[in-house]
Each structure stands twice: as C-alpha cells, then as structure tokens.
C-alpha cells in the first residue's frame, strides 16, 4: 500500500511537471516562430483567430504529456502483465479469449477516427467564431456606425451551429464505437466461461501445468485477461489525447519549419547601409498570396532620389 501510494504520487507529480516544462518551451517557440513570419504568411491566416488556435494547441499538448501520458503507460504495463500471467497459467484458455482482440481493435479504430474528425472540425469552426469576435471588438465603432451588430451576431451563431452539428455527428460515431467495444467484451466473457467450464467438465489437461484444469486457474486466467482488456479501455483516453496533441504539434512544427524569406529570426546576415542615394524599382509584379489571380502591381517601374518626396496612391 505504501509503495503504491509513493509510486502514484511520483507518477502524478513527475508527469505534471514534465508537461508544464514542455508547454513553457513550446509556448515561447510558437510565439517566436509566428513573430518572425513574413507578411505574406499572415495574409493566408486568420490573424484574429491565431491567439485562440495557439492556446488550444498548447493545451492539447500539455494535456497529452501530463496525467494521461502516465495513465497510458500504467495501462499498457497492466495490459502486458495481465496477458503475460494469463498465458503463463494456461495459454489455451488465454488464447481463446484473445480471439476478441481484433474485434476490439475495430471499435478502437472507429473511435480514434471520430475523435480526430472532431478535433479538426471543431477547431476550424471555433477559430472562425473567435475571429468574428476579435474583429468585431477591435472595430466596434465601425460595426456600430454601420449598424452591423445583428450581422456579426448571425455570423458568430452560424459558426457555433456548425460546430454543434459536427460534434453531434461525430458523437454518434464515438457512441457506436463504445457500444460495439462493450458488446465485444461481454461476448468474450461469455466465451471464456463457456470454454473454461467445458474443459473442466471434460477433465482436459492444462498444457501449461500438465494437470487437469481447475476452477481456480480458470478464474485466475479470466481475471488476468479481464484486467488486461479493461486496461485497453483505459488506454483510449491517453491515445485520444496523444492523437489530439499530434495534430496540434503538427500545426506547431508546420509554423516552425516554415522558413521566412525576408524576416531574420536567428541570424541577421543583411549588410548595413550607411546611406541610400537612389532607390529604383524595375518591372515589379506583385499580388497577394491569398489572391494570386488579382495583380496589385503590374510591371511597376519607379525611381526615387535622396531628398525627394513621393506619394504612391492606389484605388482604395
């Protein structure tokens, strides 16, 4: 009991401290990577939703590497120990009970896919809702001046409705997978008791011990496999958290590995210019990354001398 208490305390504390330290590093690197991106990168993003997306990604990473990571390791160890003891006491009965594992894997795969779809879809619509709120509060005077309160409210409600609909659809998938897995567990229990009692009534010899099957061995094998199978279920929250963290970390590394062409975050190798006597543009073509088919500059040539005042005025 004392050893169990100490081990559980160390598990909860160590993994929590580890996740907090990692999240702190991720937070600084994430902000630094975003801060030194080129302006063209921001043109392809919903800037108002970036703070909410970054915070959501970091929370998923912290959640996955905290208590759930430790619980996952504990569940996996109990799974290996339970099935190892079961095969040691009577591999024939344990092998029969293992027939249900492929069917349980199908249910776990269905739930994992549904959870991944929930993460991708809900984050997308919540980001749009967050962007509506950020833009509305930032330009509140403009919204009120043009009477756009109801229009902004409708945009926000539409994003939330889409999120709720996606959550309901994927909730049915998760429920279906959970019900299917529970059905397989009960079917496996029935199979184990039927096969075990058949071996006992027919006085069959246990290949692992060389003696006839005894009710105590049958129950011990059943509970070992039952415990291992139960721990497979406890692996599910950890695997879901790791899948969500994997998706969040993918977004982080996508930003981090996107090397800017103009900004110099690590080493600034640009040469210092003491003075500029003349500035000239020759046949400059430019279009925004979000609208590559609309040309803003079409062969612009311009020369500006030192001390000269020049104003460039566009249509807007």
Tab-separated table of C-alpha atoms in Angstrom:
chain	number	residue	atom	x	y	z
A	1	UNK	CA	0.000	0.000	0.000
A	2	UNK	CA	2.764	2.440	0.919
A	3	UNK	CA	4.717	1.599	-2.244
A	4	UNK	CA	1.598	2.068	-4.341
A	5	UNK	CA	0.941	5.464	-2.751
A	6	UNK	CA	4.509	6.626	-3.338
A	7	UNK	CA	4.527	5.374	-6.946
A	8	UNK	CA	1.177	7.019	-7.722
A	9	UNK	CA	2.337	10.302	-6.185
A	10	UNK	CA	5.554	10.286	-8.192
A	11	UNK	CA	3.636	9.420	-11.362
A	12	UNK	CA	1.180	12.290	-10.941
A	13	UNK	CA	3.812	14.847	-9.916
A	14	UNK	CA	6.578	13.966	-12.378
A	15	UNK	CA	4.427	13.832	-15.482
A	16	UNK	CA	2.658	17.064	-14.491
A	17	UNK	CA	5.966	18.873	-14.005
A	18	UNK	CA	7.270	17.438	-17.284
A	19	UNK	CA	4.198	18.609	-19.236
A	20	UNK	CA	4.385	22.111	-17.700
A	21	UNK	CA	8.064	22.449	-18.634
A	22	UNK	CA	7.483	21.248	-22.183
A	23	UNK	CA	4.471	23.519	-22.653
A	24	UNK	CA	6.506	26.512	-21.500
A	25	UNK	CA	9.159	25.769	-24.142
A	26	UNK	CA	6.512	25.224	-26.804
A	27	UNK	CA	4.798	28.498	-25.901
A	28	UNK	CA	7.967	30.558	-26.367
A	29	UNK	CA	8.969	28.772	-29.595
A	30	UNK	CA	5.438	29.031	-31.000
A	31	UNK	CA	5.244	32.770	-30.400
A	32	UNK	CA	8.769	33.300	-31.745
A	33	UNK	CA	8.002	31.314	-34.906
A	34	UNK	CA	4.824	33.308	-35.538
A	35	UNK	CA	6.501	36.613	-34.720
A	36	UNK	CA	9.215	36.199	-37.373
A	37	UNK	CA	6.970	35.040	-40.211
A	38	UNK	CA	6.778	37.114	-43.373
A	39	UNK	CA	3.796	39.362	-44.008
A	40	UNK	CA	2.713	37.045	-46.832
A	41	UNK	CA	2.242	34.226	-44.286
A	42	UNK	CA	-0.183	36.315	-42.239
A	43	UNK	CA	-2.137	37.071	-45.397
A	44	UNK	CA	-3.019	33.359	-45.626
A	45	UNK	CA	-4.056	33.058	-41.958
A	46	UNK	CA	-6.996	34.250	-39.897
A	47	UNK	CA	-4.935	36.591	-37.745
A	48	UNK	CA	-7.758	37.282	-35.287
A	49	UNK	CA	-8.083	33.547	-34.560
A	50	UNK	CA	-4.344	32.907	-34.116
A	51	UNK	CA	-4.236	33.515	-30.306
A	52	UNK	CA	-7.127	31.093	-29.725
A	53	UNK	CA	-5.578	28.455	-32.020
A	54	UNK	CA	-2.158	28.725	-30.368
A	55	UNK	CA	-3.645	28.463	-26.868
A	56	UNK	CA	-5.810	25.493	-27.890
A	57	UNK	CA	-2.835	23.665	-29.428
A	58	UNK	CA	-0.691	24.207	-26.333
A	59	UNK	CA	-3.463	22.989	-24.020
A	60	UNK	CA	-3.766	19.761	-26.017
A	61	UNK	CA	-0.003	19.189	-25.866
A	62	UNK	CA	0.048	19.846	-22.117
A	63	UNK	CA	-2.936	17.537	-21.556
A	64	UNK	CA	-1.378	14.679	-23.541
A	65	UNK	CA	2.006	14.735	-21.785
A	66	UNK	CA	0.574	15.140	-18.273
A	67	UNK	CA	-1.537	12.702	-16.294
A	68	UNK	CA	-2.907	10.975	-19.378
A	69	UNK	CA	0.549	10.029	-20.578
A	70	UNK	CA	1.352	8.463	-17.197
A	71	UNK	CA	-2.009	6.682	-17.094
A	72	UNK	CA	-1.364	5.355	-20.583
A	73	UNK	CA	1.977	3.877	-19.564
A	74	UNK	CA	0.349	2.332	-16.474
A	75	UNK	CA	-2.494	0.846	-18.532
A	76	UNK	CA	-0.114	-0.568	-21.131
A	77	UNK	CA	2.055	-2.150	-18.416
A	78	UNK	CA	-1.012	-3.691	-16.752
A	79	UNK	CA	-2.162	-4.980	-20.134
A	80	UNK	CA	1.164	-6.735	-20.756
A	81	UNK	CA	1.316	-8.072	-17.196
A	82	UNK	CA	-2.241	-9.388	-17.221
A	83	UNK	CA	-1.927	-11.214	-20.514
A	84	UNK	CA	1.560	-12.482	-19.586
A	85	UNK	CA	0.273	-14.063	-16.364
A	86	UNK	CA	-2.751	-15.491	-18.182
A	87	UNK	CA	-0.608	-17.193	-20.836
A	88	UNK	CA	1.724	-18.485	-18.134
A	89	UNK	CA	-1.100	-20.143	-16.164
A	90	UNK	CA	-2.949	-21.550	-19.176
A	91	UNK	CA	-2.197	-20.441	-22.690
A	92	UNK	CA	-5.068	-22.414	-24.246
A	93	UNK	CA	-7.858	-20.549	-22.458
A	94	UNK	CA	-5.982	-17.232	-22.753
A	95	UNK	CA	-5.567	-17.776	-26.493
A	96	UNK	CA	-9.293	-18.383	-26.891
A	97	UNK	CA	-10.072	-15.157	-25.018
A	98	UNK	CA	-7.604	-13.279	-27.232
A	99	UNK	CA	-9.859	-14.030	-30.194
A	100	UNK	CA	-11.872	-10.939	-29.272
A	101	UNK	CA	-8.892	-8.551	-29.550
A	102	UNK	CA	-9.140	-7.952	-33.340
A	103	UNK	CA	-12.812	-7.048	-32.938
A	104	UNK	CA	-11.951	-4.638	-30.116
A	105	UNK	CA	-9.322	-3.091	-32.378
A	106	UNK	CA	-12.010	-2.289	-34.944
A	107	UNK	CA	-14.026	-0.391	-32.314
A	108	UNK	CA	-10.944	1.487	-31.123
A	109	UNK	CA	-10.105	2.454	-34.718
A	110	UNK	CA	-13.631	3.788	-35.273
A	111	UNK	CA	-13.485	5.889	-32.115
A	112	UNK	CA	-9.989	7.165	-32.900
A	113	UNK	CA	-11.036	8.307	-36.356
A	114	UNK	CA	-14.136	10.002	-34.967
A	115	UNK	CA	-12.078	11.834	-32.334
A	116	UNK	CA	-9.630	13.062	-34.969
A	117	UNK	CA	-12.506	14.375	-37.093
A	118	UNK	CA	-13.948	16.121	-34.029
A	119	UNK	CA	-10.613	17.841	-33.331
A	120	UNK	CA	-10.165	19.049	-36.906
A	121	UNK	CA	-13.746	20.176	-37.493
A	122	UNK	CA	-14.442	21.793	-34.130
A	123	UNK	CA	-11.141	23.688	-34.099
A	124	UNK	CA	-11.826	25.062	-37.559
A	125	UNK	CA	-15.280	26.409	-36.694
A	126	UNK	CA	-14.277	27.639	-33.227
A	127	UNK	CA	-11.411	29.520	-34.868
A	128	UNK	CA	-13.882	31.201	-37.228
A	129	UNK	CA	-16.151	32.123	-34.313
A	130	UNK	CA	-13.172	33.516	-32.416
A	131	UNK	CA	-12.143	35.532	-35.461
A	132	UNK	CA	-15.615	37.083	-35.677
A	133	UNK	CA	-15.452	38.152	-32.020
A	134	UNK	CA	-11.907	39.539	-32.314
A	135	UNK	CA	-12.673	41.539	-35.439
A	136	UNK	CA	-15.959	42.834	-34.048
A	137	UNK	CA	-14.465	44.013	-30.740
A	138	UNK	CA	-11.417	45.505	-32.455
A	139	UNK	CA	-13.591	47.576	-34.816
A	140	UNK	CA	-16.579	48.113	-32.521
A	141	UNK	CA	-17.046	51.749	-33.538
A	142	UNK	CA	-17.211	50.810	-37.207
A	143	UNK	CA	-19.664	47.981	-36.529
A	144	UNK	CA	-21.962	50.263	-34.522
A	145	UNK	CA	-21.660	53.102	-37.045
A	146	UNK	CA	-22.901	50.881	-39.890
A	147	UNK	CA	-25.460	49.016	-37.783
A	148	UNK	CA	-23.732	45.664	-38.218
A	149	UNK	CA	-24.416	44.220	-34.763
A	150	UNK	CA	-27.042	41.750	-35.922
A	151	UNK	CA	-24.976	40.693	-38.925
A	152	UNK	CA	-21.937	39.949	-36.774
A	153	UNK	CA	-24.112	38.070	-34.276
A	154	UNK	CA	-25.529	35.930	-37.071
A	155	UNK	CA	-22.019	35.097	-38.317
A	156	UNK	CA	-20.988	34.071	-34.810
A	157	UNK	CA	-24.106	31.938	-34.312
A	158	UNK	CA	-23.601	30.233	-37.678
A	159	UNK	CA	-20.066	29.168	-36.734
A	160	UNK	CA	-21.284	27.772	-33.397
A	161	UNK	CA	-24.161	25.895	-35.057
A	162	UNK	CA	-21.760	24.237	-37.493
A	163	UNK	CA	-19.534	23.209	-34.594
A	164	UNK	CA	-22.503	21.710	-32.714
A	165	UNK	CA	-23.688	19.777	-35.766
A	166	UNK	CA	-20.230	18.343	-36.367
A	167	UNK	CA	-19.942	17.368	-32.697
A	168	UNK	CA	-23.322	15.584	-32.803
A	169	UNK	CA	-22.375	13.617	-35.917
A	170	UNK	CA	-19.058	12.523	-34.501
A	171	UNK	CA	-20.625	11.877	-31.085
A	172	UNK	CA	-22.821	9.236	-32.695
A	173	UNK	CA	-19.698	7.641	-34.178
A	174	UNK	CA	-17.920	7.614	-30.805
A	175	UNK	CA	-21.014	6.167	-29.100
A	176	UNK	CA	-21.319	3.497	-31.751
A	177	UNK	CA	-17.683	2.522	-31.282
A	178	UNK	CA	-18.042	2.435	-27.472
A	179	UNK	CA	-21.192	0.303	-27.660
A	180	UNK	CA	-19.553	-2.066	-30.101
A	181	UNK	CA	-16.495	-2.436	-27.851
A	182	UNK	CA	-18.663	-3.135	-24.784
A	183	UNK	CA	-20.601	-5.782	-26.708
A	184	UNK	CA	-17.352	-7.500	-27.709
A	185	UNK	CA	-16.135	-7.507	-24.078
A	186	UNK	CA	-19.294	-9.199	-22.808
A	187	UNK	CA	-19.204	-11.687	-25.675
A	188	UNK	CA	-15.589	-12.510	-24.778
A	189	UNK	CA	-16.533	-13.069	-21.125
A	190	UNK	CA	-19.300	-15.469	-22.148
A	191	UNK	CA	-16.905	-17.313	-24.449
A	192	UNK	CA	-14.294	-17.635	-21.682
A	193	UNK	CA	-16.717	-19.096	-19.109
A	194	UNK	CA	-18.245	-21.490	-21.620
A	195	UNK	CA	-14.894	-22.774	-22.878
A	196	UNK	CA	-13.389	-22.965	-19.373
A	197	UNK	CA	-16.274	-24.975	-17.933
A	198	UNK	CA	-16.188	-27.256	-20.975
A	199	UNK	CA	-12.525	-28.008	-20.274
A	200	UNK	CA	-13.278	-28.649	-16.602
A	201	UNK	CA	-16.268	-30.921	-17.190
A	202	UNK	CA	-14.346	-32.986	-19.747
A	203	UNK	CA	-11.305	-33.284	-17.415
A	204	UNK	CA	-8.974	-31.834	-20.031
A	205	UNK	CA	-5.273	-31.405	-19.165
A	206	UNK	CA	-3.854	-27.889	-18.921
A	207	UNK	CA	-0.850	-27.822	-21.341
A	208	UNK	CA	0.877	-25.165	-19.225
A	209	UNK	CA	0.815	-27.128	-15.945
A	210	UNK	CA	0.341	-30.743	-17.087
A	211	UNK	CA	-2.578	-31.181	-14.659
A	212	UNK	CA	-6.359	-31.099	-15.198
A	213	UNK	CA	-7.997	-27.730	-15.376
A	214	UNK	CA	-9.079	-26.368	-12.000
A	215	UNK	CA	-11.779	-23.741	-11.362
A	216	UNK	CA	-9.226	-21.556	-9.559
A	217	UNK	CA	-6.904	-21.447	-12.592
A	218	UNK	CA	-9.833	-20.748	-14.915
A	219	UNK	CA	-10.986	-17.795	-12.768
A	220	UNK	CA	-7.417	-16.503	-12.376
A	221	UNK	CA	-6.876	-16.571	-16.150
A	222	UNK	CA	-10.244	-14.926	-16.696
A	223	UNK	CA	-9.497	-12.066	-14.285
A	224	UNK	CA	-5.982	-11.594	-15.706
A	225	UNK	CA	-7.350	-11.275	-19.234
A	226	UNK	CA	-10.264	-9.185	-17.953
A	227	UNK	CA	-7.866	-6.793	-16.203
A	228	UNK	CA	-5.669	-6.568	-19.296
A	229	UNK	CA	-8.700	-5.953	-21.507
A	230	UNK	CA	-10.003	-3.332	-19.064
A	231	UNK	CA	-6.676	-1.558	-19.249
A	232	UNK	CA	-7.018	-1.482	-23.025
A	233	UNK	CA	-10.108	0.641	-22.393
A	234	UNK	CA	-8.091	2.901	-20.101
A	235	UNK	CA	-5.620	3.364	-22.935
A	236	UNK	CA	-8.331	5.018	-25.020
A	237	UNK	CA	-8.294	8.487	-23.296
A	238	UNK	CA	-4.498	8.536	-23.476
A	239	UNK	CA	-4.483	7.598	-27.151
A	240	UNK	CA	-7.131	10.228	-27.886
A	241	UNK	CA	-5.103	12.877	-26.067
A	242	UNK	CA	-1.940	11.833	-27.912
A	243	UNK	CA	-3.790	11.958	-31.242
A	244	UNK	CA	-5.041	15.471	-30.468
A	245	UNK	CA	-1.542	16.507	-29.338
A	246	UNK	CA	-0.064	15.042	-32.506
A	247	UNK	CA	-2.403	17.181	-34.596
A	248	UNK	CA	-1.591	20.266	-32.503
A	249	UNK	CA	2.152	19.589	-32.656
A	250	UNK	CA	1.860	19.192	-36.427
A	251	UNK	CA	0.442	22.705	-36.659
A	252	UNK	CA	3.288	23.969	-34.436
A	253	UNK	CA	6.041	22.340	-36.489
A	254	UNK	CA	4.400	23.498	-39.702
A	255	UNK	CA	4.804	27.075	-38.479
A	256	UNK	CA	8.280	26.479	-37.052
A	257	UNK	CA	9.643	24.825	-40.199
A	258	UNK	CA	8.223	27.492	-42.485
A	259	UNK	CA	11.369	29.487	-43.166
A	260	UNK	CA	10.662	33.169	-43.847
A	261	UNK	CA	12.382	34.729	-46.853
A	262	UNK	CA	12.503	38.296	-45.536
A	263	UNK	CA	12.492	38.111	-41.731
A	264	UNK	CA	15.688	37.056	-39.953
A	265	UNK	CA	14.808	35.417	-36.669
A	266	UNK	CA	18.058	33.612	-35.866
A	267	UNK	CA	20.941	35.356	-37.637
A	268	UNK	CA	20.619	38.648	-39.480
A	269	UNK	CA	23.061	38.385	-42.384
A	270	UNK	CA	21.985	41.573	-44.087
A	271	UNK	CA	24.622	44.226	-44.692
A	272	UNK	CA	24.304	47.627	-43.082
A	273	UNK	CA	23.704	50.506	-45.469
A	274	UNK	CA	25.251	53.785	-44.400
A	275	UNK	CA	23.251	55.884	-46.848
A	276	UNK	CA	20.892	55.426	-49.800
A	277	UNK	CA	21.360	57.892	-52.624
A	278	UNK	CA	18.932	56.344	-55.071
A	279	UNK	CA	16.068	53.813	-54.869
A	280	UNK	CA	14.770	52.205	-58.053
A	281	UNK	CA	12.131	49.606	-58.916
A	282	UNK	CA	12.142	47.915	-62.326
A	283	UNK	CA	9.224	45.903	-63.717
A	284	UNK	CA	7.825	44.889	-60.334
A	285	UNK	CA	4.897	42.456	-60.393
A	286	UNK	CA	3.038	41.759	-57.160
A	287	UNK	CA	-0.107	40.001	-55.984
A	288	UNK	CA	-1.240	38.962	-52.505
A	289	UNK	CA	-0.804	35.248	-51.676
A	290	UNK	CA	-4.487	34.976	-50.769
A	291	UNK	CA	-5.471	36.392	-54.183
A	292	UNK	CA	-2.802	35.335	-56.674
A	293	UNK	CA	-5.109	35.962	-59.643
A	294	UNK	CA	-5.501	39.677	-58.795
A	295	UNK	CA	-2.428	41.726	-59.689
A	296	UNK	CA	-1.710	44.702	-57.453
A	297	UNK	CA	1.446	45.826	-59.253
A	298	UNK	CA	1.798	45.061	-62.947
A	299	UNK	CA	5.246	45.994	-64.220
A	300	UNK	CA	5.801	48.961	-61.914
A	301	UNK	CA	8.979	50.977	-62.554
A	302	UNK	CA	9.837	53.752	-60.139
A	303	UNK	CA	12.927	55.768	-59.244
A	304	UNK	CA	13.244	57.820	-56.071
A	305	UNK	CA	16.244	60.018	-55.330
A	306	UNK	CA	17.509	61.066	-51.934
A	307	UNK	CA	15.541	64.003	-50.506
A	308	UNK	CA	12.692	63.557	-52.955
A	309	UNK	CA	9.143	63.333	-51.611
A	310	UNK	CA	6.993	60.732	-53.358
A	311	UNK	CA	3.423	59.651	-52.629
A	312	UNK	CA	2.039	56.382	-54.029
A	313	UNK	CA	-1.781	56.361	-54.097
A	314	UNK	CA	-3.901	53.345	-55.028
A	315	UNK	CA	-7.578	52.899	-55.852
A	316	UNK	CA	-8.582	52.291	-52.233
